[in-house]
Structure formats: C-alpha cells, structure tokens
Amino acid sequence: MGNHLERVIGVLNGVIGDHLKRTGNGLTTAMQLVRDGHPVPVAGAFHAAACARATPRVVVLVHGLMSTEDIWTMPDGETYGSRLSRDLGYMPLYLRYNTGLRISENGEALDALLEQLVCACPVPVEELVLIGHSMGGLVSRSAVHAASERGRRWLPLLKRAFYLGTPHLGAPLERFGSTVTWALARIDNPYTKLIADIVDLRSGGMKDLGHANLRREDWEGAGADALLQNRRHPVPLLPHIRHHLIAGALTADPWLPLLFGDAMVSLRSATGRAVAGDRCSPFPQEHVRIMPSLGHLRLARDPDVYAQIRAWCEEPA
C-alpha cells in the first residue's frame, strides 16, 4: 500500500508539482537521496548502516517524469543499482524528487545535493556515475551545467553518465500538447478556452520536455507563445565525462522505430543525433545502443539494458 501511495504522489507531482510547491502543499516531494526506501542524510553525518556500506565508487539513479525510485525495480526485485553494487562494488543511491518542477530547478538542486554527498560521504568518493531515465537524464545534464558554473567538487569525479530513453532533442508529444493548447486558447469560445486552461495547468517540468530545456534562460521571462519555439541555450558536453545513450525501439523493424522510437521518445532524440536547428550538442555515437522491441518504461528495468550498462562500466574510463 505504501509503494502504491508513493507512486500516486509521484504522478501528482509530475502533473502539478510546481503548483504544489508554490502553495506549500504537503504532498510536494522534497528532493533527497534514498537507499532501501530510507533517506540518506547527506546534509549531516551518515548513519551507521550507510557508513558500513559506503564505497569510493558511487552510482546515483535519477528517475523520470511522474515516477519514483520504484521505476528501477526489476521482476526479481533487484535494480541496476543493486546489481552494480554486487557486480562492480558501487554504492547505489536513488534520487527522489518533484518532477513537476522546472528541469533547471531540479538540476540546480541535484548539483547542490551531490556536492553535499561528496563532502559528507564517510569514504572519499573516487568515482561518480549518473544513470538517468527519460527526464532524469535531462535533470542530470542540467546538474552538470550548474556544477560547471560553480566549480563544484563533485563534477571532476563524474566519469560516466547514462541516458536511458532521454529526449535530448525534446519530446514530440509535449510539443504537440503545447500546439493544441495554443490553438484552443485562440478560438473565441468559452468551452474551448476552458479546455485550453485546464490542459495548460500541466507542470513546468512537463512543458520543459517539449524542447529539452536545461537552463533557466530557456524559459524565464517567456510568454505563452514561447512553448512553440525552441529557445534552448547551448549546454556543451564536458570532455572528461563519457556519455552512454540507450534508446528503445518498439519493434525490430528497421524503419518503424525511426518514426515512433520507444512510443514516448523518438530514436533521433534518444540517441542525441542533433543538427544545427536543434540547438543542442550532438552526442558521440560510439557509445549509443538501440534496444529493439523495448518500450520506454522497460528501459529502466530490463536485464539486457543492465548488461550493457555493466559492460560499459567495465571499460576503462
């Protein structure tokens, strides 16, 4: 029952999480690192159990929109984090956060949290890995950008970043929703305007997915029509981080995935094949893997995806 309630709250935060925070609602999810369902107190001293399991290699798993850390649980009860702990000695931590907030807000908060983590960890951190599913990959990239502007201690420790079904070039479904809302609002009819107002209540985090906004400058001060425009500011890929991208494809057919990707994110967006008009740095394609017959949610909990993550982690950084 507890996990079910947490999942419901995760969905609610994804849809109207910015409103919940603005109004001080108790259902707002506060950003924190958790392990085994319990918060890890990085703002102070680690508790004894956490100290006993601390290692110099840390992996942080960042879930996507309307999810919780439960998204990572595979049918056998394990997660990518627990398997990396068993197989390669990583200390797994899971981010819990309000996915309805702006991606840049969550990125800035994750940056501050990771800085607290490396300062509070009872074992000096030597290697940090981020694994982001869907929006979680964008939040990770936003945190890296925030850290690069602040000279954070954790950033040089970040050796690898994994993006699973992450819409690096934006999500077509959200762009379609923005277009419909814009069109309905301009029809001189009170009912269509009401529908437009209701649809427009969706959170800032959801709206950011349209063009994969990573920085505050991408959305601050923008008018209602800005959702139809790509206002993204560049966020370069830092050379010391090895970027690994895994994309899902609905079928093994060579052509259908080009149009539909994993049913939520297009193949081009998930593999970061950017061109100049995308206003995004293109990702190197040597660390891209396309998983046939794998939908968007399965990317967070599939044994074959884990096997690829492990294989990349075993390569020299």
GROMACS .gro file of C-alpha atoms in nm:
model
  317
    1MET     CA    1   0.000   0.000   0.000
    2GLY     CA    2   0.284   0.235   0.084
    3ASN     CA    3   0.454   0.191  -0.254
    4HIS     CA    4   0.120   0.241  -0.432
    5LEU     CA    5   0.060   0.569  -0.248
    6GLU     CA    6   0.414   0.686  -0.328
    7ARG     CA    7   0.356   0.612  -0.697
    8VAL     CA    8   0.032   0.813  -0.691
    9ILE     CA    9   0.211   1.104  -0.526
   10GLY     CA   10   0.487   1.075  -0.789
   11VAL     CA   11   0.231   1.107  -1.068
   12LEU     CA   12   0.062   1.401  -0.894
   13ASN     CA   13   0.396   1.581  -0.854
   14GLY     CA   14   0.475   1.525  -1.222
   15VAL     CA   15   0.146   1.678  -1.336
   16ILE     CA   16   0.112   1.976  -1.097
   17GLY     CA   17   0.423   1.959  -0.880
   18ASP     CA   18   0.518   2.322  -0.934
   19HIS     CA   19   0.171   2.430  -0.813
   20LEU     CA   20   0.202   2.204  -0.508
   21LYS     CA   21   0.532   2.363  -0.414
   22ARG     CA   22   0.407   2.717  -0.479
   23THR     CA   23   0.110   2.664  -0.248
   24GLY     CA   24   0.307   2.485   0.023
   25ASN     CA   25   0.107   2.165  -0.021
   26GLY     CA   26   0.218   1.875   0.199
   27LEU     CA   27   0.210   1.637  -0.098
   28THR     CA   28   0.512   1.808  -0.254
   29THR     CA   29   0.804   1.569  -0.291
   30ALA     CA   30   1.127   1.711  -0.149
   31MET     CA   31   1.448   1.618  -0.332
   32GLN     CA   32   1.654   1.363  -0.144
   33LEU     CA   33   1.880   1.064  -0.193
   34VAL     CA   34   1.735   0.735  -0.070
   35ARG     CA   35   1.853   0.379  -0.030
   36ASP     CA   36   1.637   0.082   0.065
   37GLY     CA   37   1.346   0.325   0.085
   38HIS     CA   38   1.512   0.540   0.353
   39PRO     CA   39   1.658   0.890   0.313
   40VAL     CA   40   2.037   0.923   0.318
   41PRO     CA   41   2.119   1.228   0.535
   42VAL     CA   42   2.388   1.391   0.321
   43ALA     CA   43   2.341   1.725   0.497
   44GLY     CA   44   2.493   1.574   0.813
   45ALA     CA   45   2.673   1.260   0.918
   46PHE     CA   46   2.585   0.929   0.753
   47HIS     CA   47   2.412   0.684   0.985
   48ALA     CA   48   2.599   0.371   1.089
   49ALA     CA   49   2.438   0.136   0.834
   50ALA     CA   50   2.519   0.372   0.549
   51CYS     CA   51   2.875   0.411   0.668
   52ALA     CA   52   2.923   0.035   0.676
   53ARG     CA   53   2.817   0.004   0.309
   54ALA     CA   54   2.995   0.312   0.174
   55THR     CA   55   3.245   0.265  -0.110
   56PRO     CA   56   3.457   0.509  -0.312
   57ARG     CA   57   3.250   0.432  -0.625
   58VAL     CA   58   2.901   0.585  -0.619
   59VAL     CA   59   2.616   0.549  -0.868
   60VAL     CA   60   2.312   0.778  -0.848
   61LEU     CA   61   1.995   0.672  -1.032
   62VAL     CA   62   1.759   0.951  -1.139
   63HIS     CA   63   1.402   0.855  -1.234
   64GLY     CA   64   1.187   1.033  -1.491
   65LEU     CA   65   0.859   1.225  -1.508
   66MET     CA   66   0.576   1.112  -1.276
   67SER     CA   67   0.791   0.829  -1.139
   68THR     CA   68   0.958   0.733  -0.813
   69GLU     CA   69   1.266   0.523  -0.745
   70ASP     CA   70   1.033   0.221  -0.770
   71ILE     CA   71   1.064   0.250  -1.152
   72TRP     CA   72   1.406   0.080  -1.127
   73THR     CA   73   1.274  -0.242  -0.969
   74MET     CA   74   1.308  -0.547  -1.194
   75PRO     CA   75   1.084  -0.857  -1.170
   76ASP     CA   76   1.339  -1.030  -0.943
   77GLY     CA   77   1.335  -0.735  -0.700
   78GLU     CA   78   1.678  -0.611  -0.797
   79THR     CA   79   1.770  -0.281  -0.963
   80TYR     CA   80   2.054  -0.160  -1.181
   81GLY     CA   81   2.195  -0.009  -0.861
   82SER     CA   82   2.182  -0.327  -0.656
   83ARG     CA   83   2.341  -0.525  -0.939
   84LEU     CA   84   2.618  -0.269  -0.985
   85SER     CA   85   2.680  -0.293  -0.611
   86ARG     CA   86   2.705  -0.673  -0.624
   87ASP     CA   87   2.899  -0.698  -0.952
   88LEU     CA   88   3.130  -0.395  -0.950
   89GLY     CA   89   3.130  -0.257  -0.596
   90TYR     CA   90   2.934   0.065  -0.649
   91MET     CA   91   2.737   0.227  -0.368
   92PRO     CA   92   2.387   0.281  -0.516
   93LEU     CA   93   2.177   0.583  -0.425
   94TYR     CA   94   1.840   0.677  -0.573
   95LEU     CA   95   1.713   1.030  -0.628
   96ARG     CA   96   1.357   1.109  -0.522
   97TYR     CA   97   1.230   1.446  -0.645
   98ASN     CA   98   0.937   1.657  -0.764
   99THR     CA   99   0.933   1.601  -1.140
  100GLY     CA  100   0.680   1.882  -1.192
  101LEU     CA  101   0.939   2.149  -1.118
  102ARG     CA  102   1.138   2.303  -1.398
  103ILE     CA  103   1.423   2.081  -1.516
  104SER     CA  104   1.669   2.360  -1.443
  105GLU     CA  105   1.535   2.393  -1.086
  106ASN     CA  106   1.581   2.022  -1.027
  107GLY     CA  107   1.923   2.036  -1.193
  108GLU     CA  108   2.038   2.311  -0.959
  109ALA     CA  109   1.902   2.121  -0.658
  110LEU     CA  110   2.073   1.798  -0.768
  111ASP     CA  111   2.400   1.986  -0.812
  112ALA     CA  112   2.381   2.110  -0.452
  113LEU     CA  113   2.283   1.763  -0.326
  114LEU     CA  114   2.575   1.590  -0.499
  115GLU     CA  115   2.812   1.848  -0.353
  116GLN     CA  116   2.678   1.766  -0.006
  117LEU     CA  117   2.717   1.396  -0.084
  118VAL     CA  118   3.088   1.408  -0.170
  119CYS     CA  119   3.155   1.626   0.134
  120ALA     CA  120   2.958   1.403   0.376
  121CYS     CA  121   3.044   1.057   0.242
  122PRO     CA  122   3.240   0.862   0.508
  123VAL     CA  123   3.463   0.716   0.233
  124PRO     CA  124   3.626   0.968  -0.007
  125VAL     CA  125   3.446   0.942  -0.340
  126GLU     CA  126   3.678   0.849  -0.627
  127GLU     CA  127   3.423   0.785  -0.900
  128LEU     CA  128   3.068   0.906  -0.955
  129VAL     CA  129   2.823   0.767  -1.213
  130LEU     CA  130   2.480   0.908  -1.302
  131ILE     CA  131   2.207   0.694  -1.458
  132GLY     CA  132   1.902   0.889  -1.575
  133HIS     CA  133   1.581   0.751  -1.718
  134SER     CA  134   1.385   0.980  -1.952
  135MET     CA  135   1.356   1.324  -1.783
  136GLY     CA  136   1.612   1.201  -1.530
  137GLY     CA  137   1.881   1.222  -1.797
  138LEU     CA  138   1.792   1.586  -1.864
  139VAL     CA  139   1.798   1.666  -1.491
  140SER     CA  140   2.144   1.505  -1.474
  141ARG     CA  141   2.268   1.717  -1.766
  142SER     CA  142   2.122   2.030  -1.606
  143ALA     CA  143   2.303   1.948  -1.280
  144VAL     CA  144   2.631   1.910  -1.469
  145HIS     CA  145   2.578   2.251  -1.628
  146ALA     CA  146   2.502   2.411  -1.290
  147ALA     CA  147   2.811   2.247  -1.137
  148SER     CA  148   3.035   2.368  -1.422
  149GLU     CA  149   2.933   2.727  -1.346
  150ARG     CA  150   3.000   2.688  -0.973
  151GLY     CA  151   3.326   2.492  -0.972
  152ARG     CA  152   3.181   2.205  -0.771
  153ARG     CA  153   3.399   1.932  -0.617
  154TRP     CA  154   3.176   1.650  -0.742
  155LEU     CA  155   3.200   1.736  -1.112
  156PRO     CA  156   3.557   1.608  -1.178
  157LEU     CA  157   3.457   1.282  -1.007
  158LEU     CA  158   3.179   1.220  -1.259
  159LYS     CA  159   3.330   0.972  -1.503
  160ARG     CA  160   3.021   0.837  -1.681
  161ALA     CA  161   2.663   0.943  -1.747
  162PHE     CA  162   2.398   0.703  -1.875
  163TYR     CA  163   2.084   0.824  -2.051
  164LEU     CA  164   1.803   0.572  -2.092
  165GLY     CA  165   1.528   0.692  -2.326
  166THR     CA  166   1.621   1.055  -2.258
  167PRO     CA  167   1.467   1.311  -2.502
  168HIS     CA  168   1.783   1.513  -2.564
  169LEU     CA  169   1.620   1.691  -2.859
  170GLY     CA  170   1.282   1.725  -2.693
  171ALA     CA  171   0.963   1.520  -2.678
  172PRO     CA  172   0.722   1.546  -2.975
  173LEU     CA  173   0.421   1.454  -2.759
  174GLU     CA  174   0.474   1.754  -2.532
  175ARG     CA  175   0.529   1.984  -2.831
  176PHE     CA  176   0.200   1.857  -2.976
  177GLY     CA  177   0.025   1.931  -2.646
  178SER     CA  178   0.163   2.285  -2.646
  179THR     CA  179   0.041   2.341  -3.001
  180VAL     CA  180  -0.310   2.215  -2.921
  181THR     CA  181  -0.330   2.432  -2.610
  182TRP     CA  182  -0.215   2.739  -2.805
  183ALA     CA  183  -0.471   2.676  -3.080
  184LEU     CA  184  -0.763   2.616  -2.842
  185ALA     CA  185  -0.687   2.932  -2.646
  186ARG     CA  186  -0.729   3.138  -2.964
  187ILE     CA  187  -1.076   3.008  -3.051
  188ASP     CA  188  -1.342   3.258  -2.943
  189ASN     CA  189  -1.545   3.004  -2.749
  190PRO     CA  190  -1.567   2.981  -2.369
  191TYR     CA  191  -1.564   2.600  -2.369
  192THR     CA  192  -1.252   2.561  -2.581
  193LYS     CA  193  -1.080   2.831  -2.375
  194LEU     CA  194  -1.171   2.639  -2.058
  195ILE     CA  195  -1.025   2.320  -2.205
  196ALA     CA  196  -0.710   2.512  -2.300
  197ASP     CA  197  -0.680   2.649  -1.947
  198ILE     CA  198  -0.715   2.301  -1.796
  199VAL     CA  199  -0.457   2.148  -2.030
  200ASP     CA  200  -0.221   2.439  -1.962
  201LEU     CA  201  -0.222   2.354  -1.592
  202ARG     CA  202   0.035   2.082  -1.661
  203SER     CA  203   0.359   2.141  -1.477
  204GLY     CA  204   0.664   2.338  -1.584
  205GLY     CA  205   0.863   2.015  -1.582
  206MET     CA  206   0.630   1.865  -1.843
  207LYS     CA  207   0.649   2.179  -2.056
  208ASP     CA  208   1.030   2.173  -2.042
  209LEU     CA  209   1.028   1.831  -2.208
  210GLY     CA  210   0.898   1.982  -2.532
  211HIS     CA  211   1.236   2.125  -2.630
  212ALA     CA  212   1.450   1.962  -2.357
  213ASN     CA  213   1.512   2.288  -2.171
  214LEU     CA  214   1.808   2.252  -1.936
  215ARG     CA  215   1.878   2.612  -1.831
  216ARG     CA  216   1.674   2.884  -1.662
  217GLU     CA  217   1.734   3.110  -1.961
  218ASP     CA  218   1.537   2.866  -2.175
  219TRP     CA  219   1.208   2.951  -2.004
  220GLU     CA  220   1.240   3.252  -1.771
  221GLY     CA  221   1.053   3.558  -1.891
  222ALA     CA  222   0.895   3.371  -2.180
  223GLY     CA  223   0.538   3.439  -2.292
  224ALA     CA  224   0.266   3.186  -2.366
  225ASP     CA  225   0.372   3.152  -2.730
  226ALA     CA  226   0.729   3.058  -2.629
  227LEU     CA  227   0.631   2.693  -2.582
  228LEU     CA  228   0.605   2.669  -2.961
  229GLN     CA  229   0.963   2.792  -3.005
  230ASN     CA  230   1.296   2.626  -2.940
  231ARG     CA  231   1.460   2.879  -2.704
  232ARG     CA  232   1.720   2.634  -2.575
  233HIS     CA  233   2.060   2.773  -2.483
  234PRO     CA  234   2.365   2.559  -2.554
  235VAL     CA  235   2.488   2.314  -2.291
  236PRO     CA  236   2.818   2.167  -2.413
  237LEU     CA  237   2.920   1.810  -2.336
  238LEU     CA  238   3.216   1.813  -2.098
  239PRO     CA  239   3.509   1.613  -2.239
  240HIS     CA  240   3.601   1.431  -1.916
  241ILE     CA  241   3.257   1.263  -1.898
  242ARG     CA  242   3.186   0.956  -2.109
  243HIS     CA  243   2.825   0.974  -2.228
  244HIS     CA  244   2.634   0.648  -2.285
  245LEU     CA  245   2.294   0.652  -2.453
  246ILE     CA  246   2.044   0.364  -2.466
  247ALA     CA  247   1.732   0.405  -2.679
  248GLY     CA  248   1.432   0.177  -2.701
  249ALA     CA  249   1.256   0.073  -3.020
  250LEU     CA  250   0.903  -0.066  -3.032
  251THR     CA  251   0.994  -0.334  -3.283
  252ALA     CA  252   1.294  -0.487  -3.452
  253ASP     CA  253   1.171  -0.343  -3.782
  254PRO     CA  254   1.442  -0.115  -3.928
  255TRP     CA  255   1.203   0.166  -4.028
  256LEU     CA  256   0.917   0.185  -3.776
  257PRO     CA  257   1.137   0.290  -3.479
  258LEU     CA  258   1.261   0.589  -3.680
  259LEU     CA  259   0.910   0.734  -3.653
  260PHE     CA  260   0.791   0.611  -3.312
  261GLY     CA  261   1.106   0.526  -3.113
  262ASP     CA  262   1.006   0.370  -2.780
  263ALA     CA  263   0.649   0.513  -2.809
  264MET     CA  264   0.740   0.817  -2.595
  265VAL     CA  265   1.075   0.941  -2.729
  266SER     CA  266   1.190   0.939  -3.090
  267LEU     CA  267   1.501   0.747  -3.185
  268ARG     CA  268   1.683   1.060  -3.302
  269SER     CA  269   1.610   1.239  -2.975
  270ALA     CA  270   1.708   0.943  -2.753
  271THR     CA  271   2.036   0.893  -2.943
  272GLY     CA  272   2.123   1.265  -2.947
  273ARG     CA  273   2.163   1.292  -3.325
  274ALA     CA  274   2.146   1.670  -3.319
  275VAL     CA  275   2.172   1.909  -3.614
  276ALA     CA  276   2.221   2.285  -3.602
  277GLY     CA  277   1.848   2.361  -3.578
  278ASP     CA  278   1.816   2.152  -3.262
  279ARG     CA  279   2.034   2.398  -3.066
  280CYS     CA  280   2.194   2.101  -2.891
  281SER     CA  281   2.542   1.949  -2.891
  282PRO     CA  282   2.542   1.623  -3.092
  283PHE     CA  283   2.632   1.318  -2.887
  284PRO     CA  284   2.918   1.090  -2.997
  285GLN     CA  285   2.758   0.780  -3.146
  286GLU     CA  286   3.021   0.524  -3.045
  287HIS     CA  287   2.850   0.482  -2.707
  288VAL     CA  288   2.493   0.452  -2.832
  289ARG     CA  289   2.291   0.131  -2.813
  290ILE     CA  290   1.943   0.078  -2.960
  291MET     CA  291   1.739  -0.193  -2.786
  292PRO     CA  292   1.482  -0.347  -3.024
  293SER     CA  293   1.134  -0.441  -2.900
  294LEU     CA  294   1.178  -0.241  -2.580
  295GLY     CA  295   0.933   0.028  -2.470
  296HIS     CA  296   1.003   0.345  -2.279
  297LEU     CA  297   0.935   0.224  -1.923
  298ARG     CA  298   1.114  -0.107  -1.969
  299LEU     CA  299   1.440   0.080  -2.028
  300ALA     CA  300   1.456   0.143  -1.653
  301ARG     CA  301   1.431  -0.224  -1.551
  302ASP     CA  302   1.546  -0.463  -1.819
  303PRO     CA  303   1.822  -0.726  -1.777
  304ASP     CA  304   1.965  -0.661  -2.125
  305VAL     CA  305   1.987  -0.289  -2.054
  306TYR     CA  306   2.171  -0.367  -1.730
  307ALA     CA  307   2.411  -0.598  -1.915
  308GLN     CA  308   2.502  -0.309  -2.146
  309ILE     CA  309   2.543  -0.067  -1.853
  310ARG     CA  310   2.771  -0.313  -1.676
  311ALA     CA  311   2.977  -0.375  -1.991
  312TRP     CA  312   3.034  -0.002  -2.036
  313CYS     CA  313   3.122   0.043  -1.667
  314GLU     CA  314   3.387  -0.228  -1.703
  315GLU     CA  315   3.560  -0.039  -1.984
  316PRO     CA  316   3.850   0.190  -1.881
  317ALA     CA  317   3.713   0.540  -1.824
   0.00000   0.00000   0.00000
